[in-house]
């Protein structure tokens, strides 16, 4: 929940100017607030590999749910991606794994690709049960999907203790969890699907650490918060993506 429309348009315009084309096989998504989706989508039109994402999606279809934004609404304005289960939604708006399951289903009903977030709080990391915790989030949230839907699925691993705190998981901690997540997918869906899934790391990604984090074999990209609000910083992060 940052920036006015004019500030957001300026930011995206500067980023588009700063990144002259993406590396083959990479994509850049801008997850903007609901009121700016249409304008932002117009800005990236015609830019190969650049897309606009919503930051959330309703768990229900159209109806009497004041304040919610449905998959049908997003589809009707040409939006093809939605973040689901960001830790701030889970924490501040009490979104449960069960609710997120419904959101994932609604997204697919309307041809919207979910960017499904998972990640443990500090207390769980400290007692060493982060793998079990994330396993449960994925089991409840997405492992009900069939293989077709899991092909090319996007997961963002975001250790809550590293979001907006300036604390980054080390590249090794990110890689360990990403490898764990990929092995869970592999067990359930097989190797081909596991390797088609993009696993993004989120939590204080910056221009100075992006290359090292993205350099790990199971880290396919990033979900960037604070650093995305600065055009030159975000351009450097995009340039750090591996092919
Ligand atoms: P951050 O945010 O990059 O500021 O830590 C990440 C996020 O919001 O997912």
PDB file of C-alpha atoms and ligand atoms in Angstrom:
ATOM      1  CA  UNK A   1       0.000   0.000   0.000  1.00  0.00           C
ATOM      2  CA  UNK A   2       2.446   2.540  -1.326  1.00  0.00           C
ATOM      3  CA  UNK A   3       2.462   5.506  -3.725  1.00  0.00           C
ATOM      4  CA  UNK A   4      -0.150   7.616  -5.473  1.00  0.00           C
ATOM      5  CA  UNK A   5      -1.162   6.826  -9.058  1.00  0.00           C
ATOM      6  CA  UNK A   6       1.175   9.502 -10.449  1.00  0.00           C
ATOM      7  CA  UNK A   7       4.080   8.243  -8.331  1.00  0.00           C
ATOM      8  CA  UNK A   8       3.418   4.642  -9.361  1.00  0.00           C
ATOM      9  CA  UNK A   9       3.235   5.513 -13.053  1.00  0.00           C
ATOM     10  CA  UNK A  10       6.516   7.419 -12.766  1.00  0.00           C
ATOM     11  CA  UNK A  11       8.129   4.445 -11.049  1.00  0.00           C
ATOM     12  CA  UNK A  12       7.044   1.918 -13.693  1.00  0.00           C
ATOM     13  CA  UNK A  13       8.010   4.295 -16.510  1.00  0.00           C
ATOM     14  CA  UNK A  14      11.485   4.757 -15.031  1.00  0.00           C
ATOM     15  CA  UNK A  15      11.887   1.008 -14.583  1.00  0.00           C
ATOM     16  CA  UNK A  16      10.850   0.339 -18.180  1.00  0.00           C
ATOM     17  CA  UNK A  17      13.401   2.911 -19.333  1.00  0.00           C
ATOM     18  CA  UNK A  18      16.086   1.443 -17.082  1.00  0.00           C
ATOM     19  CA  UNK A  19      15.635  -2.143 -18.230  1.00  0.00           C
ATOM     20  CA  UNK A  20      15.975  -2.285 -21.968  1.00  0.00           C
ATOM     21  CA  UNK A  21      14.608  -5.761 -22.537  1.00  0.00           C
ATOM     22  CA  UNK A  22      14.732  -8.791 -20.290  1.00  0.00           C
ATOM     23  CA  UNK A  23      17.068 -11.754 -20.538  1.00  0.00           C
ATOM     24  CA  UNK A  24      15.490 -14.602 -22.527  1.00  0.00           C
ATOM     25  CA  UNK A  25      13.290 -16.781 -20.367  1.00  0.00           C
ATOM     26  CA  UNK A  26      12.815 -14.152 -17.661  1.00  0.00           C
ATOM     27  CA  UNK A  27       9.739 -12.156 -16.760  1.00  0.00           C
ATOM     28  CA  UNK A  28       9.128  -9.072 -14.624  1.00  0.00           C
ATOM     29  CA  UNK A  29       5.797  -8.542 -12.894  1.00  0.00           C
ATOM     30  CA  UNK A  30       4.640  -5.384 -11.183  1.00  0.00           C
ATOM     31  CA  UNK A  31       2.147  -6.165  -8.430  1.00  0.00           C
ATOM     32  CA  UNK A  32       0.282  -2.887  -8.033  1.00  0.00           C
ATOM     33  CA  UNK A  33      -2.671  -1.860  -5.837  1.00  0.00           C
ATOM     34  CA  UNK A  34      -6.149  -2.563  -7.258  1.00  0.00           C
ATOM     35  CA  UNK A  35      -7.040   1.043  -8.253  1.00  0.00           C
ATOM     36  CA  UNK A  36      -3.957   1.282 -10.494  1.00  0.00           C
ATOM     37  CA  UNK A  37      -4.208  -2.041 -12.326  1.00  0.00           C
ATOM     38  CA  UNK A  38      -5.711  -0.667 -15.543  1.00  0.00           C
ATOM     39  CA  UNK A  39      -3.245   2.204 -15.896  1.00  0.00           C
ATOM     40  CA  UNK A  40      -0.283  -0.018 -15.015  1.00  0.00           C
ATOM     41  CA  UNK A  41      -1.404  -2.611 -17.548  1.00  0.00           C
ATOM     42  CA  UNK A  42      -1.454   0.065 -20.246  1.00  0.00           C
ATOM     43  CA  UNK A  43       2.105   1.051 -19.369  1.00  0.00           C
ATOM     44  CA  UNK A  44       3.531  -2.455 -19.878  1.00  0.00           C
ATOM     45  CA  UNK A  45       1.477  -3.266 -22.989  1.00  0.00           C
ATOM     46  CA  UNK A  46       3.805  -4.404 -25.769  1.00  0.00           C
ATOM     47  CA  UNK A  47       6.768  -4.923 -23.396  1.00  0.00           C
ATOM     48  CA  UNK A  48       7.870  -8.534 -23.846  1.00  0.00           C
ATOM     49  CA  UNK A  49       7.893 -10.496 -20.605  1.00  0.00           C
ATOM     50  CA  UNK A  50       6.457  -7.660 -18.501  1.00  0.00           C
ATOM     51  CA  UNK A  51       3.126  -8.132 -16.764  1.00  0.00           C
ATOM     52  CA  UNK A  52       0.938  -6.592 -14.097  1.00  0.00           C
ATOM     53  CA  UNK A  53      -0.249  -8.588 -11.104  1.00  0.00           C
ATOM     54  CA  UNK A  54      -2.899  -7.941  -8.477  1.00  0.00           C
ATOM     55  CA  UNK A  55      -1.770  -8.129  -4.850  1.00  0.00           C
ATOM     56  CA  UNK A  56      -4.750 -10.272  -3.853  1.00  0.00           C
ATOM     57  CA  UNK A  57      -7.930 -11.894  -5.171  1.00  0.00           C
ATOM     58  CA  UNK A  58     -11.265 -12.668  -3.517  1.00  0.00           C
ATOM     59  CA  UNK A  59     -11.981 -16.178  -2.269  1.00  0.00           C
ATOM     60  CA  UNK A  60     -15.500 -15.972  -3.675  1.00  0.00           C
ATOM     61  CA  UNK A  61     -17.092 -15.261  -7.008  1.00  0.00           C
ATOM     62  CA  UNK A  62     -19.010 -12.017  -7.678  1.00  0.00           C
ATOM     63  CA  UNK A  63     -21.715 -11.225  -5.171  1.00  0.00           C
ATOM     64  CA  UNK A  64     -22.429  -9.308  -1.997  1.00  0.00           C
ATOM     65  CA  UNK A  65     -18.866  -9.095  -0.653  1.00  0.00           C
ATOM     66  CA  UNK A  66     -18.284  -5.366  -0.262  1.00  0.00           C
ATOM     67  CA  UNK A  67     -14.704  -4.307  -0.760  1.00  0.00           C
ATOM     68  CA  UNK A  68     -13.536  -7.524  -2.392  1.00  0.00           C
ATOM     69  CA  UNK A  69     -12.135  -7.852  -5.917  1.00  0.00           C
ATOM     70  CA  UNK A  70     -12.982 -11.060  -7.749  1.00  0.00           C
ATOM     71  CA  UNK A  71     -11.139 -13.125 -10.321  1.00  0.00           C
ATOM     72  CA  UNK A  72     -13.837 -12.255 -12.860  1.00  0.00           C
ATOM     73  CA  UNK A  73     -13.179  -8.550 -12.281  1.00  0.00           C
ATOM     74  CA  UNK A  74      -9.432  -8.991 -12.695  1.00  0.00           C
ATOM     75  CA  UNK A  75      -9.928 -11.041 -15.843  1.00  0.00           C
ATOM     76  CA  UNK A  76     -12.255  -8.398 -17.272  1.00  0.00           C
ATOM     77  CA  UNK A  77      -9.466  -5.796 -17.126  1.00  0.00           C
ATOM     78  CA  UNK A  78      -6.829  -8.125 -18.580  1.00  0.00           C
ATOM     79  CA  UNK A  79      -4.972  -9.072 -15.401  1.00  0.00           C
ATOM     80  CA  UNK A  80      -3.393 -12.533 -15.489  1.00  0.00           C
ATOM     81  CA  UNK A  81      -1.560 -12.760 -12.160  1.00  0.00           C
ATOM     82  CA  UNK A  82      -2.466 -12.379  -8.481  1.00  0.00           C
ATOM     83  CA  UNK A  83      -0.391 -12.727  -5.343  1.00  0.00           C
ATOM     84  CA  UNK A  84      -2.130 -15.064  -2.914  1.00  0.00           C
ATOM     85  CA  UNK A  85      -1.298 -15.494   0.771  1.00  0.00           C
ATOM     86  CA  UNK A  86       1.299 -12.784   1.215  1.00  0.00           C
ATOM     87  CA  UNK A  87       2.437 -12.931   4.838  1.00  0.00           C
ATOM     88  CA  UNK A  88       0.923  -9.509   5.488  1.00  0.00           C
ATOM     89  CA  UNK A  89      -2.474 -10.829   4.323  1.00  0.00           C
ATOM     90  CA  UNK A  90      -2.028 -13.911   6.506  1.00  0.00           C
ATOM     91  CA  UNK A  91      -0.932 -11.916   9.535  1.00  0.00           C
ATOM     92  CA  UNK A  92      -2.908  -8.653   9.478  1.00  0.00           C
ATOM     93  CA  UNK A  93      -6.049  -9.928   7.765  1.00  0.00           C
ATOM     94  CA  UNK A  94      -6.058 -13.395   9.316  1.00  0.00           C
ATOM     95  CA  UNK A  95      -6.114 -15.252   6.015  1.00  0.00           C
ATOM     96  CA  UNK A  96      -6.011 -18.965   6.787  1.00  0.00           C
ATOM     97  CA  UNK A  97      -4.646 -21.792   4.676  1.00  0.00           C
ATOM     98  CA  UNK A  98      -8.279 -22.844   4.020  1.00  0.00           C
ATOM     99  CA  UNK A  99      -9.223 -19.395   2.719  1.00  0.00           C
ATOM    100  CA  UNK A 100      -6.115 -19.316   0.536  1.00  0.00           C
ATOM    101  CA  UNK A 101      -7.070 -22.654  -0.987  1.00  0.00           C
ATOM    102  CA  UNK A 102     -10.325 -21.025  -2.111  1.00  0.00           C
ATOM    103  CA  UNK A 103      -8.424 -18.056  -3.544  1.00  0.00           C
ATOM    104  CA  UNK A 104      -6.176 -20.364  -5.552  1.00  0.00           C
ATOM    105  CA  UNK A 105      -9.221 -22.193  -6.932  1.00  0.00           C
ATOM    106  CA  UNK A 106     -10.971 -18.904  -7.843  1.00  0.00           C
ATOM    107  CA  UNK A 107      -7.826 -17.690  -9.622  1.00  0.00           C
ATOM    108  CA  UNK A 108      -7.673 -20.775 -11.828  1.00  0.00           C
ATOM    109  CA  UNK A 109     -11.387 -20.515 -12.587  1.00  0.00           C
ATOM    110  CA  UNK A 110     -10.665 -17.148 -14.209  1.00  0.00           C
ATOM    111  CA  UNK A 111      -7.379 -17.962 -15.927  1.00  0.00           C
ATOM    112  CA  UNK A 112      -5.294 -16.041 -13.393  1.00  0.00           C
ATOM    113  CA  UNK A 113      -1.885 -17.377 -12.369  1.00  0.00           C
ATOM    114  CA  UNK A 114      -1.473 -17.392  -8.599  1.00  0.00           C
ATOM    115  CA  UNK A 115       1.805 -16.314  -7.046  1.00  0.00           C
ATOM    116  CA  UNK A 116       1.417 -18.347  -3.880  1.00  0.00           C
ATOM    117  CA  UNK A 117       3.371 -17.156  -0.842  1.00  0.00           C
ATOM    118  CA  UNK A 118       4.618 -19.310   1.993  1.00  0.00           C
ATOM    119  CA  UNK A 119       7.153 -18.836   4.757  1.00  0.00           C
ATOM    120  CA  UNK A 120       7.700 -19.203   8.455  1.00  0.00           C
ATOM    121  CA  UNK A 121       7.738 -16.697  11.331  1.00  0.00           C
ATOM    122  CA  UNK A 122      10.851 -16.180  13.440  1.00  0.00           C
ATOM    123  CA  UNK A 123       9.729 -18.468  16.306  1.00  0.00           C
ATOM    124  CA  UNK A 124       9.388 -21.389  13.895  1.00  0.00           C
ATOM    125  CA  UNK A 125      12.782 -20.706  12.310  1.00  0.00           C
ATOM    126  CA  UNK A 126      14.328 -20.557  15.772  1.00  0.00           C
ATOM    127  CA  UNK A 127      12.980 -23.942  16.799  1.00  0.00           C
ATOM    128  CA  UNK A 128      14.073 -25.451  13.505  1.00  0.00           C
ATOM    129  CA  UNK A 129      10.649 -26.597  12.265  1.00  0.00           C
ATOM    130  CA  UNK A 130      10.478 -24.334   9.188  1.00  0.00           C
ATOM    131  CA  UNK A 131      10.392 -27.235   6.718  1.00  0.00           C
ATOM    132  CA  UNK A 132       7.370 -28.831   8.405  1.00  0.00           C
ATOM    133  CA  UNK A 133       5.648 -25.448   8.641  1.00  0.00           C
ATOM    134  CA  UNK A 134       6.083 -24.611   4.957  1.00  0.00           C
ATOM    135  CA  UNK A 135       5.163 -28.175   4.018  1.00  0.00           C
ATOM    136  CA  UNK A 136       1.812 -27.677   5.747  1.00  0.00           C
ATOM    137  CA  UNK A 137       1.187 -24.329   4.023  1.00  0.00           C
ATOM    138  CA  UNK A 138       1.807 -25.903   0.625  1.00  0.00           C
ATOM    139  CA  UNK A 139      -0.201 -29.024   1.407  1.00  0.00           C
ATOM    140  CA  UNK A 140      -3.221 -26.981   2.479  1.00  0.00           C
ATOM    141  CA  UNK A 141      -2.839 -24.231  -0.106  1.00  0.00           C
ATOM    142  CA  UNK A 142      -1.818 -25.813  -3.399  1.00  0.00           C
ATOM    143  CA  UNK A 143      -1.139 -29.541  -3.274  1.00  0.00           C
ATOM    144  CA  UNK A 144      -4.807 -30.204  -4.002  1.00  0.00           C
ATOM    145  CA  UNK A 145      -4.177 -28.936  -7.557  1.00  0.00           C
ATOM    146  CA  UNK A 146      -3.899 -31.362 -10.449  1.00  0.00           C
ATOM    147  CA  UNK A 147      -0.672 -31.708 -12.435  1.00  0.00           C
ATOM    148  CA  UNK A 148      -1.879 -29.503 -15.274  1.00  0.00           C
ATOM    149  CA  UNK A 149      -2.382 -26.574 -12.896  1.00  0.00           C
ATOM    150  CA  UNK A 150       0.893 -27.180 -11.090  1.00  0.00           C
ATOM    151  CA  UNK A 151       2.879 -26.983 -14.343  1.00  0.00           C
ATOM    152  CA  UNK A 152       4.637 -23.589 -14.360  1.00  0.00           C
ATOM    153  CA  UNK A 153       3.123 -22.648 -10.982  1.00  0.00           C
ATOM    154  CA  UNK A 154       4.751 -19.746  -9.107  1.00  0.00           C
ATOM    155  CA  UNK A 155       5.600 -20.046  -5.409  1.00  0.00           C
ATOM    156  CA  UNK A 156       7.223 -17.280  -3.375  1.00  0.00           C
ATOM    157  CA  UNK A 157       9.131 -18.381  -0.283  1.00  0.00           C
ATOM    158  CA  UNK A 158       9.139 -15.474   2.119  1.00  0.00           C
ATOM    159  CA  UNK A 159      10.536 -16.048   5.594  1.00  0.00           C
ATOM    160  CA  UNK A 160       8.419 -13.593   7.595  1.00  0.00           C
ATOM    161  CA  UNK A 161      11.374 -12.575   9.747  1.00  0.00           C
ATOM    162  CA  UNK A 162      13.096 -11.251   6.627  1.00  0.00           C
ATOM    163  CA  UNK A 163      10.238  -9.208   5.141  1.00  0.00           C
ATOM    164  CA  UNK A 164      10.632  -5.463   5.416  1.00  0.00           C
ATOM    165  CA  UNK A 165      13.043  -5.955   8.289  1.00  0.00           C
ATOM    166  CA  UNK A 166      16.283  -5.455   6.410  1.00  0.00           C
ATOM    167  CA  UNK A 167      17.208  -8.990   7.573  1.00  0.00           C
ATOM    168  CA  UNK A 168      17.802 -11.268   4.611  1.00  0.00           C
ATOM    169  CA  UNK A 169      17.947 -15.018   4.773  1.00  0.00           C
ATOM    170  CA  UNK A 170      21.403 -16.043   3.656  1.00  0.00           C
ATOM    171  CA  UNK A 171      21.584 -17.344   0.115  1.00  0.00           C
ATOM    172  CA  UNK A 172      22.207 -20.791   1.651  1.00  0.00           C
ATOM    173  CA  UNK A 173      19.093 -20.575   3.871  1.00  0.00           C
ATOM    174  CA  UNK A 174      17.038 -19.594   0.819  1.00  0.00           C
ATOM    175  CA  UNK A 175      18.524 -22.385  -1.270  1.00  0.00           C
ATOM    176  CA  UNK A 176      17.906 -24.990   1.479  1.00  0.00           C
ATOM    177  CA  UNK A 177      14.215 -24.098   1.694  1.00  0.00           C
ATOM    178  CA  UNK A 178      13.787 -23.797  -2.077  1.00  0.00           C
ATOM    179  CA  UNK A 179      15.370 -27.225  -2.547  1.00  0.00           C
ATOM    180  CA  UNK A 180      13.006 -28.583   0.124  1.00  0.00           C
ATOM    181  CA  UNK A 181       9.976 -27.046  -1.610  1.00  0.00           C
ATOM    182  CA  UNK A 182      11.055 -28.428  -4.973  1.00  0.00           C
ATOM    183  CA  UNK A 183      11.540 -31.885  -3.481  1.00  0.00           C
ATOM    184  CA  UNK A 184       8.003 -31.774  -2.027  1.00  0.00           C
ATOM    185  CA  UNK A 185       6.612 -30.912  -5.459  1.00  0.00           C
ATOM    186  CA  UNK A 186       8.713 -33.608  -7.057  1.00  0.00           C
ATOM    187  CA  UNK A 187       7.415 -36.235  -4.637  1.00  0.00           C
ATOM    188  CA  UNK A 188       3.844 -35.358  -5.431  1.00  0.00           C
ATOM    189  CA  UNK A 189       3.978 -34.343  -9.101  1.00  0.00           C
ATOM    190  CA  UNK A 190       7.241 -35.729 -10.537  1.00  0.00           C
ATOM    191  CA  UNK A 191      10.481 -34.221 -11.783  1.00  0.00           C
ATOM    192  CA  UNK A 192       9.228 -32.449 -14.910  1.00  0.00           C
ATOM    193  CA  UNK A 193       6.577 -30.491 -13.060  1.00  0.00           C
ATOM    194  CA  UNK A 194       8.899 -29.760 -10.129  1.00  0.00           C
ATOM    195  CA  UNK A 195      11.438 -28.210 -12.483  1.00  0.00           C
ATOM    196  CA  UNK A 196       8.732 -26.182 -14.276  1.00  0.00           C
ATOM    197  CA  UNK A 197       7.681 -24.467 -11.023  1.00  0.00           C
ATOM    198  CA  UNK A 198       9.233 -21.038 -10.345  1.00  0.00           C
ATOM    199  CA  UNK A 199      10.257 -20.632  -6.729  1.00  0.00           C
ATOM    200  CA  UNK A 200      10.889 -16.983  -5.890  1.00  0.00           C
ATOM    201  CA  UNK A 201      12.644 -15.720  -2.780  1.00  0.00           C
ATOM    202  CA  UNK A 202      11.192 -12.730  -0.938  1.00  0.00           C
ATOM    203  CA  UNK A 203      12.493 -10.852   2.065  1.00  0.00           C
ATOM    204  CA  UNK A 204      14.770  -7.819   1.875  1.00  0.00           C
ATOM    205  CA  UNK A 205      16.045  -8.566  -1.635  1.00  0.00           C
ATOM    206  CA  UNK A 206      18.232  -5.638  -2.684  1.00  0.00           C
ATOM    207  CA  UNK A 207      20.522  -4.763  -5.580  1.00  0.00           C
ATOM    208  CA  UNK A 208      23.458  -5.737  -3.374  1.00  0.00           C
ATOM    209  CA  UNK A 209      22.282  -9.266  -2.536  1.00  0.00           C
ATOM    210  CA  UNK A 210      20.109 -10.220  -5.532  1.00  0.00           C
ATOM    211  CA  UNK A 211      22.879 -11.728  -7.643  1.00  0.00           C
ATOM    212  CA  UNK A 212      24.040 -14.041  -4.875  1.00  0.00           C
ATOM    213  CA  UNK A 213      20.521 -15.160  -3.962  1.00  0.00           C
ATOM    214  CA  UNK A 214      19.382 -15.610  -7.588  1.00  0.00           C
ATOM    215  CA  UNK A 215      22.632 -17.458  -8.284  1.00  0.00           C
ATOM    216  CA  UNK A 216      21.475 -20.446  -6.214  1.00  0.00           C
ATOM    217  CA  UNK A 217      20.229 -23.356  -8.322  1.00  0.00           C
ATOM    218  CA  UNK A 218      16.727 -23.552  -6.811  1.00  0.00           C
ATOM    219  CA  UNK A 219      16.095 -19.809  -6.610  1.00  0.00           C
ATOM    220  CA  UNK A 220      14.288 -18.776  -9.780  1.00  0.00           C
ATOM    221  CA  UNK A 221      13.738 -15.104  -8.972  1.00  0.00           C
ATOM    222  CA  UNK A 222      12.514 -12.755  -6.297  1.00  0.00           C
ATOM    223  CA  UNK A 223       9.439 -11.145  -4.785  1.00  0.00           C
ATOM    224  CA  UNK A 224      10.675  -7.683  -3.974  1.00  0.00           C
ATOM    225  CA  UNK A 225       8.994  -5.220  -1.640  1.00  0.00           C
ATOM    226  CA  UNK A 226      10.834  -2.140  -0.379  1.00  0.00           C
ATOM    227  CA  UNK A 227      13.585  -2.165  -3.004  1.00  0.00           C
ATOM    228  CA  UNK A 228      11.018  -2.165  -5.823  1.00  0.00           C
ATOM    229  CA  UNK A 229       9.997   1.364  -4.855  1.00  0.00           C
ATOM    230  CA  UNK A 230      13.304   2.696  -6.118  1.00  0.00           C
ATOM    231  CA  UNK A 231      13.593   2.460  -9.912  1.00  0.00           C
ATOM    232  CA  UNK A 232      17.359   2.145 -10.241  1.00  0.00           C
ATOM    233  CA  UNK A 233      17.539  -0.380  -7.386  1.00  0.00           C
ATOM    234  CA  UNK A 234      14.753  -2.490  -8.906  1.00  0.00           C
ATOM    235  CA  UNK A 235      16.361  -2.324 -12.371  1.00  0.00           C
ATOM    236  CA  UNK A 236      19.575  -3.737 -10.896  1.00  0.00           C
ATOM    237  CA  UNK A 237      17.581  -6.546  -9.292  1.00  0.00           C
ATOM    238  CA  UNK A 238      15.871  -7.381 -12.602  1.00  0.00           C
ATOM    239  CA  UNK A 239      19.278  -7.425 -14.295  1.00  0.00           C
ATOM    240  CA  UNK A 240      20.495  -9.897 -11.651  1.00  0.00           C
ATOM    241  CA  UNK A 241      17.999 -12.543 -12.788  1.00  0.00           C
ATOM    242  CA  UNK A 242      19.603 -15.591 -14.326  1.00  0.00           C
ATOM    243  CA  UNK A 243      18.344 -16.889 -17.687  1.00  0.00           C
TER     244      UNK A 243
HETATM  245  P1  LIG B   1      10.742  -6.629   1.331  1.00  0.00           P
HETATM  246  O1  LIG B   1       9.265  -7.168   1.105  1.00  0.00           O
HETATM  247  O2  LIG B   1      11.497  -6.882   0.031  1.00  0.00           O
HETATM  248  O3  LIG B   1      10.575  -5.192   1.632  1.00  0.00           O
HETATM  249  O4  LIG B   1      11.318  -7.410   2.462  1.00  0.00           O
HETATM  250  C1  LIG B   1       9.043  -8.411   0.535  1.00  0.00           C
HETATM  251  C2  LIG B   1       7.570  -8.629   0.422  1.00  0.00           C
HETATM  252  O5  LIG B   1       6.787  -7.724   0.714  1.00  0.00           O
HETATM  253  O6  LIG B   1       7.176  -9.701   0.051  1.00  0.00           O
END
